[in-house]
Amino acid sequence: LPLCILFNIAGDFGSYLERLVGSDIPFAIISALPPALWIAKKITIPQRKRSKGSSSSKTREASLPNFNIGDKLEEKERKPKVNREKKLEVDSIITPNTSFKMPPFSLLNEPPKKQKNEDIGHNAELLEATLDSFGVSAKVVNAVVGPTVTRYELSLATGVKVSSITKLSNDIALALAAPQIRIESPIPGKSLLGIEVPNKKITLVTIREVIESEEFINNKSRLTLGIGKDIAGNIIADSLEEMPHLLIGGTTGSGKSVCLNSLIVSLLYKSDPSILRITMIDPKRVELTQYEDLPHLWAPIITEPELSVKLLRRLTREMDNRYEIFRKEGVRNIQSYNQKHKDSPLHYIVVIVDELADLMMVAPKEIEKLICRLAQMARATGIHLIIATQRPSVDVITGLIKANFPSRIAFAVSSQADSRVILDIGGAEKLLGKGDMLYSPIWAMKPVRVQGAYVSDEEIERVLKFWKEQGSPNYVVTQEELEEEDEIAFGSSGDGDDEFLEEAKRILKQRGTISTSLLQRVLRIGYGRAARIIDLLEAEGYVERGEDGRVRVVRRD
């Protein structure tokens, strides 16, 4: 008998189903997409030989016309998966601590109405025609509309190489009148090639959409971060505990600062000060200062590079102290400890650094050492890092730092080299800016394209006002305590100079010359410590200073 199989490709499904229901032709439905994207195709199965007494073996064929997806591709936004974006009937996140009230969702702006893109079918036809003009046989079988881009999914004919399409990226962008396109091959979980084309009208993804979603509310972690939406419209909300640290890179205007603010607001909607403490380092002095007097703060917001180093050193001591507590209690991590001590749990600490490049210019070796030590060991103690930079170069994001930050976000960058510094692969140089990102968590094989959640300054002010009305910060570490700490990293005497002194002697022996700037460059230390080492070399008779202040080598052995 003829068998009609209904494939999930765009087309007029209802009329064909009506014909089949009224006939005696068996049919099956292969469905991986919504009914709006189905097409009917007919397959005739060879007839078996029948006995003489059997009925007539004539094959009846249903008149089901076939058509091209390029002709009938309708503009339909892919619906999220079941329970993906459903809003729960709650006003705010429930917290077990009754002394604090959690902020209501009403403090955030309502999301705008979704806009339709009228160019889907036209672009699909244009895409096929462009590839055909270059001798590439491919067919658009699906289109997924996202907030920022639309992904056209292509099925390649047998024998067509992927490289034959990737090398045509500029020609495809020209044909579609797009500023630039991004080719994903293959699409994860599919034997298809994806071409991502920017939408003419970008749909804003608001922080309220993300925070009200089931993905965010039902996530049991108190460190859930609302990232945004992927190109299929699915909410991306993941736990910082699982990451366990996050590195963010992107040029000015790419959406990096807005992303930081949305992550902070996500944390404020998920945890109260009894559960979470936040410490912020803001060398720019303007990005994070609005969070002053927030009850969640573990320490005052630090803007001076010297105090930043001291704060990181205090955090490493806090980590060591917590490990000592865990050893005495016989537990392995903060979750086990808090389960054992429900009346006096340890709070989580999230460290947010807005501009790593400024810190690396002042004391690169000390900063790298402290950040790497925290990233390697602090996860079990409940200390997590979120570090951002607008200068993703190898002297800022060093190999050691990158190796200890397996979860990363790349916003638009100026070159493929910068993209590789952040993600180890290219692609970020083709992003559109304004929150368009490549999100690469530790558990993902390939980066996911996401439109970041947007939070306005007015929304931040309303959320901060809500928390500040419930109390003032109870600092664990004050700025006065930080200022009184030894300035080992910036030139004072201490055991740390001995290590660099021996290295300076080796440099002097090899090169036959020495200077403060040379020590800064080779040893990657600050000016204060380099000058201190020169003083120690002078005290031991290796160098002497002339009347003009220049350093002259006396002996090299």
mmCIF file of C-alpha atoms in Angstrom, residues 50-183:
data_model
loop_
_atom_site.group_PDB
_atom_site.id
_atom_site.type_symbol
_atom_site.label_atom_id
_atom_site.label_comp_id
_atom_site.label_asym_id
_atom_site.label_seq_id
_atom_site.Cartn_x
_atom_site.Cartn_y
_atom_site.Cartn_z
ATOM 1 C CA ARG A 50 -0.497 -11.712 -2.955
ATOM 2 C CA SER A 51 -2.134 -15.103 -3.273
ATOM 3 C CA LYS A 52 -4.607 -15.792 -6.031
ATOM 4 C CA GLY A 53 -7.509 -15.332 -3.665
ATOM 5 C CA SER A 54 -6.362 -11.962 -2.458
ATOM 6 C CA SER A 55 -7.997 -8.722 -3.347
ATOM 7 C CA SER A 56 -6.862 -6.398 -6.092
ATOM 8 C CA SER A 57 -3.238 -5.276 -5.796
ATOM 9 C CA LYS A 58 -3.603 -1.984 -7.555
ATOM 10 C CA THR A 59 -1.890 0.856 -5.796
ATOM 11 C CA ARG A 60 -3.929 3.923 -4.978
ATOM 12 C CA GLU A 61 -1.993 7.143 -4.840
ATOM 13 C CA ALA A 62 -3.166 10.240 -3.027
ATOM 14 C CA SER A 63 -2.869 13.471 -4.930
ATOM 15 C CA LEU A 64 -0.564 15.294 -2.501
ATOM 16 C CA PRO A 65 1.481 17.873 -4.387
ATOM 17 C CA ASN A 66 5.089 18.518 -3.304
ATOM 18 C CA PHE A 67 6.466 22.027 -3.073
ATOM 19 C CA ASN A 68 9.689 23.823 -2.259
ATOM 20 C CA ILE A 69 10.319 25.270 1.200
ATOM 21 C CA GLY A 70 11.769 28.354 -0.451
ATOM 22 C CA ASP A 71 8.337 29.041 -1.971
ATOM 23 C CA LYS A 72 6.220 28.500 1.148
ATOM 24 C CA LEU A 73 8.553 29.228 4.071
ATOM 25 C CA GLU A 74 6.428 31.209 6.469
ATOM 26 C CA GLU A 75 7.655 33.552 9.117
ATOM 27 C CA LYS A 76 7.075 31.660 12.330
ATOM 28 C CA GLU A 77 9.060 32.112 15.476
ATOM 29 C CA ARG A 78 10.117 28.763 16.813
ATOM 30 C CA LYS A 79 8.075 28.097 19.905
ATOM 31 C CA PRO A 80 10.075 27.329 23.022
ATOM 32 C CA LYS A 81 10.096 23.809 24.310
ATOM 33 C CA VAL A 82 7.431 22.702 26.743
ATOM 34 C CA ASN A 83 7.706 24.613 30.012
ATOM 35 C CA ARG A 84 10.643 26.632 28.678
ATOM 36 C CA GLU A 85 9.369 30.169 29.043
ATOM 37 C CA LYS A 86 6.262 29.788 31.137
ATOM 38 C CA LYS A 87 5.771 32.396 33.839
ATOM 39 C CA LEU A 88 5.031 31.045 37.274
ATOM 40 C CA GLU A 89 2.202 32.543 39.254
ATOM 41 C CA VAL A 90 4.453 34.076 41.900
ATOM 42 C CA ASP A 91 5.376 37.645 42.737
ATOM 43 C CA SER A 92 8.990 37.018 43.769
ATOM 44 C CA ILE A 93 11.526 34.319 44.602
ATOM 45 C CA ILE A 94 10.843 32.669 47.963
ATOM 46 C CA THR A 95 13.710 32.730 50.449
ATOM 47 C CA PRO A 96 14.001 30.522 53.556
ATOM 48 C CA ASN A 97 15.133 33.483 55.656
ATOM 49 C CA THR A 98 12.043 35.326 56.867
ATOM 50 C CA SER A 99 13.980 38.386 58.065
ATOM 51 C CA PHE A 100 14.424 39.574 54.477
ATOM 52 C CA LYS A 101 11.833 40.179 51.807
ATOM 53 C CA MET A 102 12.762 39.331 48.248
ATOM 54 C CA PRO A 103 12.216 41.990 45.565
ATOM 55 C CA PRO A 104 9.003 41.606 43.528
ATOM 56 C CA PHE A 105 9.084 41.218 39.766
ATOM 57 C CA SER A 106 7.035 44.403 39.463
ATOM 58 C CA LEU A 107 10.222 46.442 40.059
ATOM 59 C CA LEU A 108 11.328 45.455 36.560
ATOM 60 C CA ASN A 109 9.923 46.713 33.271
ATOM 61 C CA GLU A 110 7.494 44.627 31.256
ATOM 62 C CA PRO A 111 9.035 43.085 28.124
ATOM 63 C CA PRO A 112 8.087 44.726 24.811
ATOM 64 C CA LYS A 113 5.818 43.042 22.293
ATOM 65 C CA LYS A 114 7.526 40.626 19.954
ATOM 66 C CA GLN A 115 8.196 41.913 16.461
ATOM 67 C CA LYS A 116 7.693 39.842 13.340
ATOM 68 C CA ASN A 117 10.331 39.488 10.682
ATOM 69 C CA GLU A 118 8.866 39.660 7.176
ATOM 70 C CA ASP A 119 11.982 38.572 5.270
ATOM 71 C CA ILE A 120 12.211 34.867 6.169
ATOM 72 C CA GLY A 121 10.800 33.362 2.966
ATOM 73 C CA HIS A 122 12.505 35.907 0.724
ATOM 74 C CA ASN A 123 15.884 35.363 2.380
ATOM 75 C CA ALA A 124 15.524 31.578 2.086
ATOM 76 C CA GLU A 125 14.936 31.832 -1.661
ATOM 77 C CA LEU A 126 17.763 34.339 -2.033
ATOM 78 C CA LEU A 127 20.121 32.122 -0.059
ATOM 79 C CA GLU A 128 19.421 29.085 -2.223
ATOM 80 C CA ALA A 129 19.746 31.123 -5.423
ATOM 81 C CA THR A 130 23.056 32.654 -4.310
ATOM 82 C CA LEU A 131 24.570 29.279 -3.474
ATOM 83 C CA ASP A 132 23.263 27.824 -6.734
ATOM 84 C CA SER A 133 24.932 30.619 -8.713
ATOM 85 C CA PHE A 134 28.279 29.494 -7.280
ATOM 86 C CA GLY A 135 27.584 25.855 -8.101
ATOM 87 C CA VAL A 136 26.698 24.821 -4.544
ATOM 88 C CA SER A 137 23.621 22.621 -4.226
ATOM 89 C CA ALA A 138 21.885 23.222 -0.874
ATOM 90 C CA LYS A 139 18.312 23.573 0.327
ATOM 91 C CA VAL A 140 16.911 25.564 3.251
ATOM 92 C CA VAL A 141 14.915 23.090 5.336
ATOM 93 C CA ASN A 142 14.174 25.243 8.372
ATOM 94 C CA ALA A 143 14.507 28.742 9.789
ATOM 95 C CA VAL A 144 14.802 29.550 13.487
ATOM 96 C CA VAL A 145 14.001 33.142 14.428
ATOM 97 C CA GLY A 146 15.850 34.497 17.454
ATOM 98 C CA PRO A 147 15.934 37.895 19.161
ATOM 99 C CA THR A 148 18.960 39.100 17.188
ATOM 100 C CA VAL A 149 19.554 36.697 14.314
ATOM 101 C CA THR A 150 17.680 34.158 12.228
ATOM 102 C CA ARG A 151 19.395 30.843 11.616
ATOM 103 C CA TYR A 152 18.719 29.277 8.224
ATOM 104 C CA GLU A 153 19.348 25.544 8.370
ATOM 105 C CA LEU A 154 20.681 24.062 5.137
ATOM 106 C CA SER A 155 20.788 20.489 3.929
ATOM 107 C CA LEU A 156 23.736 19.989 1.600
ATOM 108 C CA ALA A 157 23.570 17.746 -1.427
ATOM 109 C CA THR A 158 25.753 14.645 -1.455
ATOM 110 C CA GLY A 159 29.342 15.519 -2.288
ATOM 111 C CA VAL A 160 29.099 19.204 -1.355
ATOM 112 C CA LYS A 161 31.924 20.290 0.949
ATOM 113 C CA VAL A 162 31.261 22.556 3.915
ATOM 114 C CA SER A 163 34.296 24.623 2.947
ATOM 115 C CA SER A 164 32.594 25.507 -0.334
ATOM 116 C CA ILE A 165 29.999 27.455 1.675
ATOM 117 C CA THR A 166 32.218 28.924 4.393
ATOM 118 C CA LYS A 167 34.450 30.587 1.797
ATOM 119 C CA LEU A 168 31.354 32.295 0.329
ATOM 120 C CA SER A 169 30.400 34.068 3.575
ATOM 121 C CA ASN A 170 31.100 37.548 2.173
ATOM 122 C CA ASP A 171 29.141 36.813 -1.011
ATOM 123 C CA ILE A 172 26.189 35.507 0.993
ATOM 124 C CA ALA A 173 26.228 38.605 3.221
ATOM 125 C CA LEU A 174 26.256 40.812 0.126
ATOM 126 C CA ALA A 175 23.318 38.967 -1.444
ATOM 127 C CA LEU A 176 21.249 39.207 1.759
ATOM 128 C CA ALA A 177 22.244 42.850 2.378
ATOM 129 C CA ALA A 178 23.486 41.810 5.819
ATOM 130 C CA PRO A 179 26.397 43.544 7.605
ATOM 131 C CA GLN A 180 27.904 40.121 8.247
ATOM 132 C CA ILE A 181 26.848 36.516 8.723
ATOM 133 C CA ARG A 182 28.090 33.656 10.865
ATOM 134 C CA ILE A 183 28.234 30.061 9.667
#
